[in-house]
PDB file of C-alpha atoms in Angstrom:
ATOM      1  CA  PRO A   1      -7.830   8.633 -19.442  1.00 48.00           C
ATOM      2  CA  GLU A   2      -8.374  12.094 -18.311  1.00 45.00           C
ATOM      3  CA  ALA A   3     -10.674  12.754 -15.407  1.00 50.00           C
ATOM      4  CA  PRO A   4     -14.159  14.039 -16.132  1.00 48.00           C
ATOM      5  CA  ALA A   5     -14.453  17.915 -16.193  1.00 46.00           C
ATOM      6  CA  SER A   6     -16.507  17.724 -12.967  1.00 45.00           C
ATOM      7  CA  SER A   7     -13.620  15.923 -11.261  1.00 45.00           C
ATOM      8  CA  ARG A   8     -11.187  18.368 -12.509  1.00 43.00           C
ATOM      9  CA  GLN A   9     -13.230  21.120 -11.185  1.00 45.00           C
ATOM     10  CA  ALA A  10     -13.299  19.532  -7.785  1.00 46.00           C
ATOM     11  CA  THR A  11      -9.706  18.978  -7.636  1.00 47.00           C
ATOM     12  CA  ASN A  12      -9.258  22.728  -8.516  1.00 44.00           C
ATOM     13  CA  ILE A  13     -11.784  23.731  -5.735  1.00 41.00           C
ATOM     14  CA  LYS A  14      -9.854  21.294  -3.255  1.00 47.00           C
ATOM     15  CA  ARG A  15      -6.399  22.836  -4.330  1.00 47.00           C
ATOM     16  CA  SER A  16      -7.892  26.517  -3.879  1.00 41.00           C
ATOM     17  CA  ARG A  17      -9.357  25.781  -0.440  1.00 40.00           C
ATOM     18  CA  ARG A  18      -5.939  23.935   0.492  1.00 44.00           C
ATOM     19  CA  THR A  19      -4.008  27.139  -0.233  1.00 43.00           C
ATOM     20  CA  GLN A  20      -6.494  28.984   1.713  1.00 41.00           C
ATOM     21  CA  ALA A  21      -6.369  26.927   4.787  1.00 44.00           C
ATOM     22  CA  GLY A  22      -3.121  28.496   6.266  1.00 46.00           C
ATOM     23  CA  LYS A  23      -1.699  31.897   6.191  1.00 45.00           C
ATOM     24  CA  PRO A  24      -0.537  33.002   2.518  1.00 48.00           C
ATOM     25  CA  GLN A  25       2.782  32.502   1.998  1.00 42.00           C
ATOM     26  CA  SER A  26       5.223  34.911   0.097  1.00 44.00           C
ATOM     27  CA  ALA A  27       6.424  33.211  -3.113  1.00 50.00           C
ATOM     28  CA  VAL A  28       9.925  34.175  -2.185  1.00 67.00           C
ATOM     29  CA  MET A  29       9.949  33.035   1.580  1.00 88.00           C
ATOM     30  CA  SER A  30      12.207  30.230   2.482  1.00 92.00           C
ATOM     31  CA  LEU A  31      10.934  27.035   4.158  1.00 92.00           C
ATOM     32  CA  GLU A  32      12.704  27.974   7.552  1.00 92.00           C
ATOM     33  CA  ALA A  33      11.182  31.461   7.657  1.00 93.00           C
ATOM     34  CA  ALA A  34       7.568  29.985   7.090  1.00 94.00           C
ATOM     35  CA  ILE A  35       8.030  27.506   9.766  1.00 95.00           C
ATOM     36  CA  ALA A  36       9.217  30.046  12.168  1.00 94.00           C
ATOM     37  CA  ALA A  37       6.266  32.398  11.104  1.00 93.00           C
ATOM     38  CA  GLN A  38       3.784  29.777  11.731  1.00 93.00           C
ATOM     39  CA  THR A  39       5.229  28.099  15.001  1.00 94.00           C
ATOM     40  CA  GLU A  40       6.545  31.357  16.803  1.00 90.00           C
ATOM     41  CA  SER A  41       4.433  31.130  19.922  1.00 88.00           C
ATOM     42  CA  LYS A  42       3.974  27.468  19.977  1.00 92.00           C
ATOM     43  CA  PRO A  43       6.253  24.665  21.507  1.00 95.00           C
ATOM     44  CA  ALA A  44       7.213  22.195  18.645  1.00 95.00           C
ATOM     45  CA  ASP A  45       5.247  19.339  20.298  1.00 94.00           C
ATOM     46  CA  GLN A  46       1.844  21.227  20.174  1.00 96.00           C
ATOM     47  CA  VAL A  47       2.342  21.851  16.396  1.00 97.00           C
ATOM     48  CA  THR A  48      -0.291  19.574  14.452  1.00 97.00           C
ATOM     49  CA  GLU A  49      -0.509  21.304  11.186  1.00 98.00           C
ATOM     50  CA  LEU A  50       1.805  23.392   8.978  1.00 97.00           C
ATOM     51  CA  VAL A  51       0.960  24.983   5.526  1.00 97.00           C
ATOM     52  CA  LEU A  52       4.109  25.609   3.750  1.00 97.00           C
ATOM     53  CA  ASP A  53       2.786  26.219   0.318  1.00 96.00           C
ATOM     54  CA  THR A  54       4.848  27.932  -2.054  1.00 95.00           C
ATOM     55  CA  CYS A  55       7.979  28.278   0.031  1.00 94.00           C
ATOM     56  CA  LYS A  56      11.101  27.915  -1.836  1.00 92.00           C
ATOM     57  CA  ALA A  57      13.114  24.649  -1.128  1.00 94.00           C
ATOM     58  CA  SER A  58      14.713  21.945  -3.172  1.00 95.00           C
ATOM     59  CA  ARG A  59      14.408  19.629  -0.134  1.00 95.00           C
ATOM     60  CA  VAL A  60      12.357  19.256   2.995  1.00 96.00           C
ATOM     61  CA  SER A  61      14.175  20.303   6.318  1.00 94.00           C
ATOM     62  CA  GLY A  62      13.663  21.935   9.664  1.00 94.00           C
ATOM     63  CA  LEU A  63      10.732  19.622  10.582  1.00 96.00           C
ATOM     64  CA  GLY A  64      12.043  16.808  12.422  1.00 94.00           C
ATOM     65  CA  ARG A  65      11.118  18.650  15.830  1.00 96.00           C
ATOM     66  CA  PHE A  66       7.313  18.689  15.114  1.00 96.00           C
ATOM     67  CA  SER A  67       6.756  15.131  16.311  1.00 94.00           C
ATOM     68  CA  ASN A  68       3.161  15.573  16.579  1.00 97.00           C
ATOM     69  CA  LEU A  69       2.471  17.002  13.217  1.00 98.00           C
ATOM     70  CA  ARG A  70      -0.754  15.485  11.553  1.00 98.00           C
ATOM     71  CA  LYS A  71      -0.931  17.568   8.425  1.00 99.00           C
ATOM     72  CA  LEU A  72       1.843  19.002   6.362  1.00 98.00           C
ATOM     73  CA  THR A  73       1.478  20.966   3.087  1.00 98.00           C
ATOM     74  CA  LEU A  74       4.277  21.665   0.944  1.00 98.00           C
ATOM     75  CA  ASN A  75       2.693  22.352  -2.333  1.00 98.00           C
ATOM     76  CA  GLY A  76       4.318  24.356  -5.082  1.00 97.00           C
ATOM     77  CA  CYS A  77       7.615  24.644  -3.206  1.00 96.00           C
ATOM     78  CA  GLY A  78      10.088  23.400  -5.909  1.00 96.00           C
ATOM     79  CA  LEU A  79      11.087  20.357  -4.127  1.00 97.00           C
ATOM     80  CA  THR A  80      13.302  17.917  -6.004  1.00 97.00           C
ATOM     81  CA  THR A  81      14.169  15.333  -3.609  1.00 97.00           C
ATOM     82  CA  LEU A  82      12.378  13.871  -0.497  1.00 98.00           C
ATOM     83  CA  GLU A  83      15.845  12.532   0.757  1.00 96.00           C
ATOM     84  CA  GLY A  84      16.090  13.081   4.502  1.00 93.00           C
ATOM     85  CA  PHE A  85      12.331  13.494   4.955  1.00 97.00           C
ATOM     86  CA  PRO A  86      11.884  13.645   8.847  1.00 96.00           C
ATOM     87  CA  ALA A  87      10.489  11.138  10.938  1.00 96.00           C
ATOM     88  CA  LEU A  88       6.798  12.403  11.634  1.00 96.00           C
ATOM     89  CA  PRO A  89       4.885   9.470  13.457  1.00 95.00           C
ATOM     90  CA  GLU A  90       1.695  11.066  13.680  1.00 97.00           C
ATOM     91  CA  LEU A  91       1.470  12.445  10.208  1.00 98.00           C
ATOM     92  CA  LEU A  92      -1.728  11.594   8.661  1.00 99.00           C
ATOM     93  CA  GLN A  93      -1.907  13.952   5.721  1.00 99.00           C
ATOM     94  CA  LEU A  94       0.833  14.986   3.351  1.00 99.00           C
ATOM     95  CA  GLU A  95       0.552  17.156   0.416  1.00 99.00           C
ATOM     96  CA  LEU A  96       3.454  17.631  -2.065  1.00 99.00           C
ATOM     97  CA  SER A  97       1.674  18.728  -5.183  1.00 98.00           C
ATOM     98  CA  ASP A  98       3.168  20.832  -7.897  1.00 98.00           C
ATOM     99  CA  ASN A  99       6.900  20.039  -6.951  1.00 98.00           C
ATOM    100  CA  ASN A 100       9.483  18.667  -9.253  1.00 97.00           C
ATOM    101  CA  LEU A 101       9.533  15.130  -7.864  1.00 98.00           C
ATOM    102  CA  SER A 102      10.174  12.245  -9.986  1.00 96.00           C
ATOM    103  CA  ASP A 103      11.476   9.495  -7.552  1.00 95.00           C
ATOM    104  CA  GLY A 104      12.714   8.975  -4.054  1.00 96.00           C
ATOM    105  CA  LEU A 105       9.621   7.975  -2.407  1.00 97.00           C
ATOM    106  CA  GLU A 106      11.319   5.366  -0.521  1.00 96.00           C
ATOM    107  CA  ALA A 107      12.313   8.307   1.796  1.00 97.00           C
ATOM    108  CA  LEU A 108       8.609   8.292   3.130  1.00 96.00           C
ATOM    109  CA  GLN A 109       9.217   4.678   4.101  1.00 91.00           C
ATOM    110  CA  GLU A 110      12.455   5.498   5.664  1.00 95.00           C
ATOM    111  CA  ALA A 111      10.703   8.185   7.672  1.00 96.00           C
ATOM    112  CA  GLY A 112       8.392   5.687   9.070  1.00 93.00           C
ATOM    113  CA  LEU A 113       5.107   7.296   8.051  1.00 96.00           C
ATOM    114  CA  VAL A 114       3.055   4.359   9.055  1.00 94.00           C
ATOM    115  CA  GLN A 115       0.127   6.649  10.087  1.00 97.00           C
ATOM    116  CA  LEU A 116      -0.219   8.403   6.733  1.00 98.00           C
ATOM    117  CA  ARG A 117      -3.583   8.069   5.178  1.00 98.00           C
ATOM    118  CA  SER A 118      -3.584  10.809   2.558  1.00 99.00           C
ATOM    119  CA  LEU A 119      -0.997  11.748   0.081  1.00 99.00           C
ATOM    120  CA  SER A 120      -0.961  14.272  -2.917  1.00 99.00           C
ATOM    121  CA  LEU A 121       1.754  14.059  -5.447  1.00 99.00           C
ATOM    122  CA  ALA A 122      -0.490  15.685  -8.015  1.00 98.00           C
ATOM    123  CA  GLY A 123       1.388  17.752 -10.687  1.00 98.00           C
ATOM    124  CA  ASN A 124       4.862  16.193 -10.073  1.00 98.00           C
ATOM    125  CA  LYS A 125       7.026  14.302 -12.706  1.00 98.00           C
ATOM    126  CA  PHE A 126       6.206  10.457 -11.974  1.00 98.00           C
ATOM    127  CA  THR A 127       6.082   8.774 -15.346  1.00 98.00           C
ATOM    128  CA  SER A 128       6.333   4.947 -14.108  1.00 97.00           C
ATOM    129  CA  ILE A 129       4.568   2.683 -11.905  1.00 97.00           C
ATOM    130  CA  ASP A 130       8.108   1.554 -10.628  1.00 97.00           C
ATOM    131  CA  GLN A 131       8.638   5.197  -9.120  1.00 97.00           C
ATOM    132  CA  LEU A 132       5.495   4.577  -7.027  1.00 98.00           C
ATOM    133  CA  GLU A 133       6.246   1.211  -5.553  1.00 97.00           C
ATOM    134  CA  PRO A 134       7.880   2.321  -2.345  1.00 97.00           C
ATOM    135  CA  LEU A 135       4.352   3.578  -1.379  1.00 97.00           C
ATOM    136  CA  GLY A 136       3.458   0.142  -0.898  1.00 96.00           C
ATOM    137  CA  SER A 137       5.240   0.394   2.290  1.00 95.00           C
ATOM    138  CA  LEU A 138       2.607   2.813   3.821  1.00 97.00           C
ATOM    139  CA  PRO A 139       0.268   0.263   5.480  1.00 96.00           C
ATOM    140  CA  ASN A 140      -2.553   2.965   6.168  1.00 97.00           C
ATOM    141  CA  LEU A 141      -2.470   4.915   2.964  1.00 98.00           C
ATOM    142  CA  ARG A 142      -6.115   5.218   1.952  1.00 98.00           C
ATOM    143  CA  ASP A 143      -6.092   8.258  -0.456  1.00 98.00           C
ATOM    144  CA  LEU A 144      -3.565   8.857  -3.218  1.00 98.00           C
ATOM    145  CA  ASP A 145      -3.573  11.761  -5.726  1.00 98.00           C
ATOM    146  CA  LEU A 146      -1.416  11.762  -8.756  1.00 98.00           C
ATOM    147  CA  PHE A 147      -3.604  13.995 -10.990  1.00 97.00           C
ATOM    148  CA  THR A 148      -1.831  15.473 -13.870  1.00 97.00           C
ATOM    149  CA  CYS A 149       1.308  13.318 -13.419  1.00 98.00           C
ATOM    150  CA  ALA A 150       2.330  11.349 -16.667  1.00 98.00           C
ATOM    151  CA  VAL A 151       2.011   8.052 -14.956  1.00 98.00           C
ATOM    152  CA  THR A 152      -1.609   8.414 -15.062  1.00 97.00           C
ATOM    153  CA  GLU A 153      -1.647   8.093 -18.850  1.00 97.00           C
ATOM    154  CA  LEU A 154      -0.287   4.582 -18.768  1.00 97.00           C
ATOM    155  CA  PRO A 155      -2.441   1.496 -19.716  1.00 95.00           C
ATOM    156  CA  ASP A 156      -3.574  -0.322 -16.580  1.00 93.00           C
ATOM    157  CA  TYR A 157      -2.406   2.643 -14.378  1.00 96.00           C
ATOM    158  CA  ARG A 158      -5.377   2.023 -11.846  1.00 96.00           C
ATOM    159  CA  PRO A 159      -5.236  -1.660 -11.353  1.00 96.00           C
ATOM    160  CA  LYS A 160      -1.492  -1.698 -10.940  1.00 96.00           C
ATOM    161  CA  LEU A 161      -1.459   0.932  -8.355  1.00 96.00           C
ATOM    162  CA  PHE A 162      -4.299  -1.000  -6.617  1.00 95.00           C
ATOM    163  CA  ASP A 163      -2.100  -3.967  -6.628  1.00 96.00           C
ATOM    164  CA  ILE A 164       0.738  -2.081  -5.051  1.00 96.00           C
ATOM    165  CA  LEU A 165      -1.540  -0.274  -2.517  1.00 96.00           C
ATOM    166  CA  PRO A 166      -4.304  -3.002  -1.777  1.00 93.00           C
ATOM    167  CA  VAL A 167      -5.804  -0.668   1.252  1.00 95.00           C
ATOM    168  CA  LEU A 168      -6.138   2.178  -1.109  1.00 97.00           C
ATOM    169  CA  LYS A 169      -9.601   3.571  -1.237  1.00 97.00           C
ATOM    170  CA  TYR A 170      -9.273   6.721  -3.476  1.00 97.00           C
ATOM    171  CA  LEU A 171      -7.039   7.295  -6.377  1.00 97.00           C
ATOM    172  CA  ASP A 172      -7.064  10.853  -8.003  1.00 96.00           C
ATOM    173  CA  GLY A 173     -10.322  11.533  -6.252  1.00 92.00           C
ATOM    174  CA  PHE A 174     -12.132   8.528  -7.455  1.00 91.00           C
ATOM    175  CA  ASP A 175     -13.347   5.501  -5.404  1.00 87.00           C
ATOM    176  CA  ALA A 176     -11.677   2.166  -5.758  1.00 76.00           C
TER     177      ALA A 176
END
């Protein structure tokens, strides 16, 4: 079932604010160039947030040195894989909306994102619950957004996700 119009509006407002939070990125800027532009005067261990929305990249790279990163946004980058996702032990919020992801979420488990509390995968190509099962290994995940993913149209989508993620409090912007 489709979210109520007010929920869709709230999600769109949230996305609008999300892209305004950091410096606007050129649609053709590479991931590496955007990282350099945002971190030029800071030591890597002092960087706690990176907004890399709309950078062009098929995979995540160049982030492993940011060990204290707490928020990372890679919305609309064209990502097709999460393979090799870096270990970011302090990461609390990860936004991967509007990419071309359809599987490979085990890369987040392999990266040891045990602190991760909020994950946005809205606007990606997830079509089955099985593709989302690796998220069950994220022990602190409280907020998951899959808005506009085909998987949200499956029967019993919400109960199945809550079975996989028993600590989840919010799914697609709605309370458990």
